Amino acid sequence: MYSIELYRKEFLTYLGQKSIDKEPSRLYEPINYILRLGGKRLRPVLTLMTTELFGTDYKKAMDAALAIEVFHNFSLIHDDIMDDAPLRRGQKTVHEKWDLNTGILSGDAMLILAYQFFENYPSEIFRALAMLFSKTALEVCEGQQYDMDFETRDDVTVPEYLHMIEYKTAVLVAAAMKMGGIIAGASLKDQNLIYEFGKNLGIAFQLQDDYLDAFGDPESFGKQVGGDIIENKKTILYLSALQLGNAGEQKEILDLYSIQPQDVSDKVNSVKGIFLSTGAAKHTKSEIQNYTQKAFEVLDIIDMSEEKKAVLKQFGENLMMRKV
């Protein structure tokens, strides 16, 4: 087994070799741009790591890892368009740097490119990867639609929110890990188990993001703390506060989420106070632990050495203790 940093370094080297130097340049330049903007590279690293854990050289999974990363960034381009977001990872979003039509078309091209990377595998593996990828891509779109629907609804429940993040975020993490199992020739049972591990870890990962957005350290978080509050996003913290709070707290948070003051600091601090007083913050931390534990329970029945299971458990623990 290798370190996460080595997998990331090897993947970035491979990604650099796949830079697209083709015409028309206005189609491909945005693709190269978004892929070089950085990010955690969590999903491709998981594909490489899982392949190695199931006993196969991680280098055989490079194209699948690349497909996952290209698809993830395709979804970010289109998400940024839908959100009218000016920045991505501290730099201009594709549609801001070029224009809206370029963002749409380059994103479309990335989805097609992602499928093409699977063509480098034997037919049986290609079919399994493509089927999983198609299912996952559609679920990500469904998750995005749920997320957009929630913006105009005032009756969203915590279970609905958990279902939304499962589709929008967690299934791609799960698929990244299952692809490693497919490439390594793991049994179908173990492929499905590692998928469940990744799905539960992916849900915990997003819930941790929600928590850090409100209560993270501004020095290490890497972006504005309270951004979700400023944008009136209905995260698990907000929904839990409505569910757990008394009538006065419910009214106060609804009022705060209906305003956009010029100075947002008072709003952010007031909402965070409600998250704490209602127990929403504590509930969110409990759910993060709950889904992490669900992931770890899968490891008890997967056909893998205890040493390799320990690697996955350590990875999950590190993910949940992160500050960024």
Short mmCIF file of C-alpha atoms in Angstrom, two decimals, residues 25-322:
data_model
loop_
_atom_site.label_atom_id
_atom_site.label_comp_id
_atom_site.label_asym_id
_atom_site.label_seq_id
_atom_site.Cartn_x
_atom_site.Cartn_y
_atom_site.Cartn_z
CA SER A 25 -9.17 25.93 -28.58
CA ARG A 26 -12.19 27.68 -27.00
CA LEU A 27 -13.75 24.26 -26.44
CA TYR A 28 -10.69 22.60 -24.88
CA GLU A 29 -8.96 25.46 -23.05
CA PRO A 30 -11.75 25.69 -20.45
CA ILE A 31 -11.46 21.94 -19.86
CA ASN A 32 -7.72 22.18 -19.18
CA TYR A 33 -8.38 25.24 -17.02
CA ILE A 34 -10.93 23.64 -14.69
CA LEU A 35 -8.88 20.45 -14.34
CA ARG A 36 -5.82 22.46 -13.26
CA LEU A 37 -7.66 24.53 -10.64
CA GLY A 38 -6.79 22.03 -7.92
CA GLY A 39 -9.06 20.47 -5.35
CA LYS A 40 -8.68 17.50 -3.02
CA ARG A 41 -8.71 14.92 -5.88
CA LEU A 42 -10.50 12.69 -3.36
CA ARG A 43 -12.44 10.60 -5.87
CA PRO A 44 -9.59 9.57 -8.21
CA VAL A 45 -7.38 8.83 -5.20
CA LEU A 46 -10.09 6.50 -3.87
CA THR A 47 -10.25 4.65 -7.19
CA LEU A 48 -6.48 4.09 -7.19
CA MET A 49 -6.36 3.14 -3.52
CA THR A 50 -9.26 0.66 -3.78
CA THR A 51 -7.71 -1.03 -6.80
CA GLU A 52 -4.51 -1.57 -4.82
CA LEU A 53 -6.42 -2.76 -1.74
CA PHE A 54 -8.06 -5.46 -3.86
CA GLY A 55 -4.65 -6.67 -4.99
CA THR A 56 -4.13 -5.02 -8.37
CA ASP A 57 -1.58 -2.40 -9.47
CA TYR A 58 -3.21 1.01 -9.03
CA LYS A 59 -1.75 2.17 -12.36
CA LYS A 60 -4.32 0.02 -14.14
CA ALA A 61 -7.03 2.27 -12.67
CA MET A 62 -5.61 5.58 -13.91
CA ASP A 63 -8.08 5.98 -16.78
CA ALA A 64 -11.08 5.21 -14.55
CA ALA A 65 -9.75 7.67 -11.97
CA LEU A 66 -9.40 10.27 -14.71
CA ALA A 67 -12.96 9.62 -15.89
CA ILE A 68 -14.25 10.21 -12.35
CA GLU A 69 -12.30 13.45 -11.99
CA VAL A 70 -13.33 14.76 -15.42
CA PHE A 71 -16.98 14.01 -14.66
CA HIS A 72 -16.75 15.66 -11.24
CA ASN A 73 -15.33 18.83 -12.79
CA PHE A 74 -17.92 18.76 -15.58
CA SER A 75 -20.60 18.82 -12.88
CA LEU A 76 -18.85 21.75 -11.19
CA ILE A 77 -18.87 23.81 -14.41
CA HIS A 78 -22.61 23.30 -14.81
CA ASP A 79 -23.31 23.79 -11.08
CA ASP A 80 -21.47 27.11 -11.21
CA ILE A 81 -23.60 28.18 -14.17
CA MET A 82 -26.81 27.26 -12.34
CA ASP A 83 -25.62 29.05 -9.19
CA ASP A 84 -24.25 32.03 -11.15
CA ALA A 85 -21.07 31.56 -9.11
CA PRO A 86 -18.19 33.95 -9.89
CA LEU A 87 -15.40 31.92 -8.26
CA ARG A 88 -14.31 28.30 -8.05
CA ARG A 89 -11.35 27.45 -5.80
CA GLY A 90 -10.49 31.12 -5.62
CA GLN A 91 -10.34 31.59 -9.40
CA LYS A 92 -12.87 32.71 -12.00
CA THR A 93 -15.45 30.10 -12.92
CA VAL A 94 -15.41 28.87 -16.52
CA HIS A 95 -18.54 30.77 -17.55
CA GLU A 96 -17.11 33.98 -16.02
CA LYS A 97 -13.67 33.60 -17.62
CA TRP A 98 -15.15 32.77 -21.02
CA ASP A 99 -18.95 32.98 -21.36
CA LEU A 100 -22.11 31.03 -20.60
CA ASN A 101 -22.28 29.15 -23.91
CA THR A 102 -18.64 28.09 -23.64
CA GLY A 103 -19.27 26.79 -20.14
CA ILE A 104 -22.22 24.70 -21.31
CA LEU A 105 -20.44 23.28 -24.37
CA SER A 106 -17.11 22.58 -22.67
CA GLY A 107 -18.99 20.86 -19.86
CA ASP A 108 -20.84 18.70 -22.37
CA ALA A 109 -17.53 17.75 -23.99
CA MET A 110 -16.12 16.73 -20.59
CA LEU A 111 -18.97 14.30 -20.04
CA ILE A 112 -18.21 12.64 -23.38
CA LEU A 113 -14.47 12.58 -22.65
CA ALA A 114 -15.14 10.86 -19.33
CA TYR A 115 -16.84 7.97 -21.13
CA GLN A 116 -13.98 7.74 -23.63
CA PHE A 117 -11.46 6.97 -20.89
CA PHE A 118 -13.29 3.70 -20.19
CA GLU A 119 -12.61 2.56 -23.76
CA ASN A 120 -9.05 1.65 -22.72
CA TYR A 121 -10.34 -1.34 -20.70
CA PRO A 122 -11.23 -4.87 -21.90
CA SER A 123 -14.85 -5.24 -23.00
CA GLU A 124 -16.15 -6.92 -19.82
CA ILE A 125 -14.57 -4.31 -17.53
CA PHE A 126 -15.59 -1.50 -19.89
CA ARG A 127 -19.22 -2.64 -19.73
CA ALA A 128 -19.25 -2.83 -15.93
CA LEU A 129 -17.58 0.58 -15.57
CA ALA A 130 -19.87 2.23 -18.13
CA MET A 131 -23.03 0.81 -16.52
CA LEU A 132 -21.98 2.01 -13.08
CA PHE A 133 -20.95 5.38 -14.46
CA SER A 134 -24.26 5.93 -16.31
CA LYS A 135 -26.26 5.06 -13.19
CA THR A 136 -24.12 7.37 -11.06
CA ALA A 137 -24.18 10.28 -13.50
CA LEU A 138 -27.97 10.19 -13.63
CA GLU A 139 -28.21 10.06 -9.83
CA VAL A 140 -25.91 13.09 -9.54
CA CYS A 141 -28.29 14.97 -11.86
CA GLU A 142 -31.25 13.86 -9.74
CA GLY A 143 -29.46 15.09 -6.62
CA GLN A 144 -28.80 18.46 -8.22
CA GLN A 145 -32.47 18.77 -9.16
CA TYR A 146 -33.53 17.97 -5.58
CA ASP A 147 -31.10 20.64 -4.38
CA MET A 148 -32.60 23.22 -6.73
CA ASP A 149 -36.14 22.21 -5.75
CA PHE A 150 -35.28 22.73 -2.08
CA GLU A 151 -34.41 26.38 -2.75
CA THR A 152 -38.10 27.23 -3.26
CA ARG A 153 -39.54 24.88 -0.63
CA ASP A 154 -40.04 25.69 3.04
CA ASP A 155 -41.02 22.16 4.09
CA VAL A 156 -37.77 20.26 3.39
CA THR A 157 -37.08 17.54 5.97
CA VAL A 158 -33.79 16.16 7.26
CA PRO A 159 -34.40 12.74 5.61
CA GLU A 160 -35.03 14.50 2.28
CA TYR A 161 -31.80 16.45 2.70
CA LEU A 162 -29.85 13.27 3.44
CA HIS A 163 -31.32 11.66 0.32
CA MET A 164 -30.32 14.69 -1.73
CA ILE A 165 -26.66 14.66 -0.60
CA GLU A 166 -26.52 10.89 -1.09
CA TYR A 167 -27.27 11.43 -4.78
CA LYS A 168 -25.54 14.75 -5.36
CA THR A 169 -22.29 13.90 -3.55
CA ALA A 170 -22.02 10.44 -1.99
CA VAL A 171 -22.81 8.18 -4.96
CA LEU A 172 -19.81 9.54 -6.89
CA VAL A 173 -17.51 8.70 -3.97
CA ALA A 174 -19.11 5.25 -3.82
CA ALA A 175 -18.73 4.70 -7.56
CA ALA A 176 -15.08 5.78 -7.45
CA MET A 177 -14.38 3.01 -4.96
CA LYS A 178 -16.46 0.36 -6.73
CA MET A 179 -14.59 1.10 -9.96
CA GLY A 180 -11.40 0.09 -8.18
CA GLY A 181 -13.06 -3.18 -7.24
CA ILE A 182 -14.25 -3.76 -10.81
CA ILE A 183 -10.78 -3.18 -12.28
CA ALA A 184 -9.18 -5.42 -9.65
CA GLY A 185 -11.63 -8.25 -10.37
CA ALA A 186 -13.11 -8.29 -6.86
CA SER A 187 -16.23 -10.37 -6.30
CA LEU A 188 -19.57 -8.67 -6.97
CA LYS A 189 -20.32 -8.95 -3.25
CA ASP A 190 -17.14 -7.06 -2.34
CA GLN A 191 -17.72 -4.51 -5.12
CA ASN A 192 -21.13 -3.74 -3.62
CA LEU A 193 -19.75 -3.64 -0.08
CA ILE A 194 -16.99 -1.17 -0.98
CA TYR A 195 -19.69 0.89 -2.73
CA GLU A 196 -21.68 1.00 0.53
CA PHE A 197 -18.54 1.97 2.43
CA GLY A 198 -17.92 4.85 0.01
CA LYS A 199 -21.55 5.98 0.02
CA ASN A 200 -21.75 6.25 3.80
CA LEU A 201 -18.36 7.94 3.97
CA GLY A 202 -19.50 10.35 1.23
CA ILE A 203 -22.59 11.34 3.22
CA ALA A 204 -20.45 11.87 6.34
CA PHE A 205 -18.02 13.92 4.22
CA GLN A 206 -20.77 16.29 3.04
CA LEU A 207 -22.23 16.64 6.53
CA GLN A 208 -18.75 17.51 7.77
CA ASP A 209 -18.58 20.16 5.03
CA ASP A 210 -21.87 21.61 6.30
CA TYR A 211 -20.54 21.71 9.84
CA LEU A 212 -17.17 23.21 8.90
CA ASP A 213 -18.88 25.91 6.83
CA ALA A 214 -20.44 27.22 10.05
CA PHE A 215 -17.95 26.21 12.73
CA GLY A 216 -14.65 25.68 10.90
CA ASP A 217 -11.47 27.59 11.65
CA PRO A 218 -11.24 30.49 9.16
CA GLU A 219 -7.45 30.02 9.00
CA SER A 220 -7.61 26.40 7.89
CA PHE A 221 -11.04 26.14 6.22
CA GLY A 222 -9.85 27.86 3.06
CA LYS A 223 -13.04 29.78 2.34
CA GLN A 224 -15.42 32.14 4.07
CA VAL A 225 -16.86 30.62 7.21
CA GLY A 226 -20.65 31.05 7.25
CA GLY A 227 -21.00 31.03 3.47
CA ASP A 228 -23.99 28.69 3.58
CA ILE A 229 -25.69 30.96 6.13
CA ILE A 230 -25.06 34.05 4.00
CA GLU A 231 -26.56 32.25 0.98
CA ASN A 232 -29.52 30.97 3.05
CA LYS A 233 -28.70 27.35 2.20
CA LYS A 234 -30.91 24.75 3.85
CA THR A 235 -28.16 22.51 5.21
CA ILE A 236 -28.64 19.85 7.87
CA LEU A 237 -27.79 22.47 10.52
CA TYR A 238 -30.62 24.74 9.38
CA LEU A 239 -33.14 21.92 8.99
CA SER A 240 -32.20 20.40 12.36
CA ALA A 241 -32.55 23.80 14.06
CA LEU A 242 -36.09 24.11 12.69
CA GLN A 243 -36.88 20.57 13.80
CA LEU A 244 -35.36 20.81 17.28
CA GLY A 245 -35.89 24.46 18.18
CA ASN A 246 -38.73 26.00 20.17
CA ALA A 247 -41.24 28.35 18.54
CA GLY A 248 -39.12 31.44 19.27
CA GLU A 249 -35.95 29.90 17.82
CA GLN A 250 -37.81 28.67 14.76
CA LYS A 251 -39.21 32.14 14.09
CA GLU A 252 -35.84 33.78 14.63
CA ILE A 253 -33.98 31.54 12.19
CA LEU A 254 -36.74 31.87 9.58
CA ASP A 255 -36.51 35.65 9.91
CA LEU A 256 -32.71 35.60 9.62
CA TYR A 257 -32.90 33.43 6.49
CA SER A 258 -35.27 35.93 4.89
CA ILE A 259 -32.82 38.86 4.97
CA GLN A 260 -29.61 39.79 3.17
CA PRO A 261 -27.95 42.50 5.31
CA GLN A 262 -24.96 44.44 4.02
CA ASP A 263 -22.97 43.49 7.10
CA VAL A 264 -23.42 39.72 7.30
CA SER A 265 -21.35 39.11 10.44
CA ASP A 266 -24.27 39.69 12.86
CA LYS A 267 -26.50 37.36 10.84
CA VAL A 268 -23.85 34.61 10.75
CA ASN A 269 -23.19 34.86 14.50
CA SER A 270 -26.90 34.87 15.35
CA VAL A 271 -27.61 31.81 13.21
CA LYS A 272 -24.62 29.95 14.63
CA GLY A 273 -25.95 30.74 18.10
CA ILE A 274 -29.28 29.14 17.17
CA PHE A 275 -27.48 26.09 15.74
CA LEU A 276 -25.85 25.68 19.15
CA SER A 277 -28.84 26.48 21.38
CA THR A 278 -31.25 24.17 19.52
CA GLY A 279 -28.82 21.26 19.52
CA ALA A 280 -28.58 21.34 15.71
CA ALA A 281 -24.78 21.49 15.85
CA LYS A 282 -24.63 18.55 18.24
CA HIS A 283 -27.12 16.60 16.09
CA THR A 284 -25.03 17.22 12.97
CA LYS A 285 -21.87 15.95 14.68
CA SER A 286 -23.82 12.89 15.77
CA GLU A 287 -24.97 12.21 12.20
CA ILE A 288 -21.40 12.56 10.92
CA GLN A 289 -20.33 9.92 13.44
CA ASN A 290 -23.35 7.78 12.58
CA TYR A 291 -22.57 7.60 8.87
CA THR A 292 -18.86 7.11 9.51
CA GLN A 293 -19.72 4.17 11.78
CA LYS A 294 -22.04 2.75 9.11
CA ALA A 295 -19.11 2.81 6.71
CA PHE A 296 -16.85 1.05 9.21
CA GLU A 297 -19.44 -1.68 9.84
CA VAL A 298 -19.20 -2.66 6.17
CA LEU A 299 -15.51 -3.45 6.71
CA ASP A 300 -16.45 -6.28 9.10
CA ILE A 301 -17.91 -8.36 6.26
CA ILE A 302 -15.74 -7.43 3.29
CA ASP A 303 -13.23 -10.01 2.05
CA MET A 304 -10.01 -8.14 2.79
CA SER A 305 -7.12 -8.54 5.21
CA GLU A 306 -7.32 -6.81 8.57
CA GLU A 307 -4.28 -4.75 7.60
CA LYS A 308 -6.05 -3.40 4.51
CA LYS A 309 -9.28 -2.79 6.43
CA ALA A 310 -7.22 -0.73 8.87
CA VAL A 311 -6.05 1.44 5.96
CA LEU A 312 -9.65 2.19 4.99
CA LYS A 313 -10.65 2.86 8.58
CA GLN A 314 -7.72 5.22 9.06
CA PHE A 315 -8.66 7.01 5.85
CA GLY A 316 -12.23 7.46 7.09
CA GLU A 317 -11.10 8.72 10.48
CA ASN A 318 -8.72 11.21 8.91
CA LEU A 319 -11.50 12.45 6.62
CA MET A 320 -13.78 13.10 9.57
CA MET A 321 -11.08 14.88 11.57
CA ARG A 322 -10.22 17.24 8.72
#
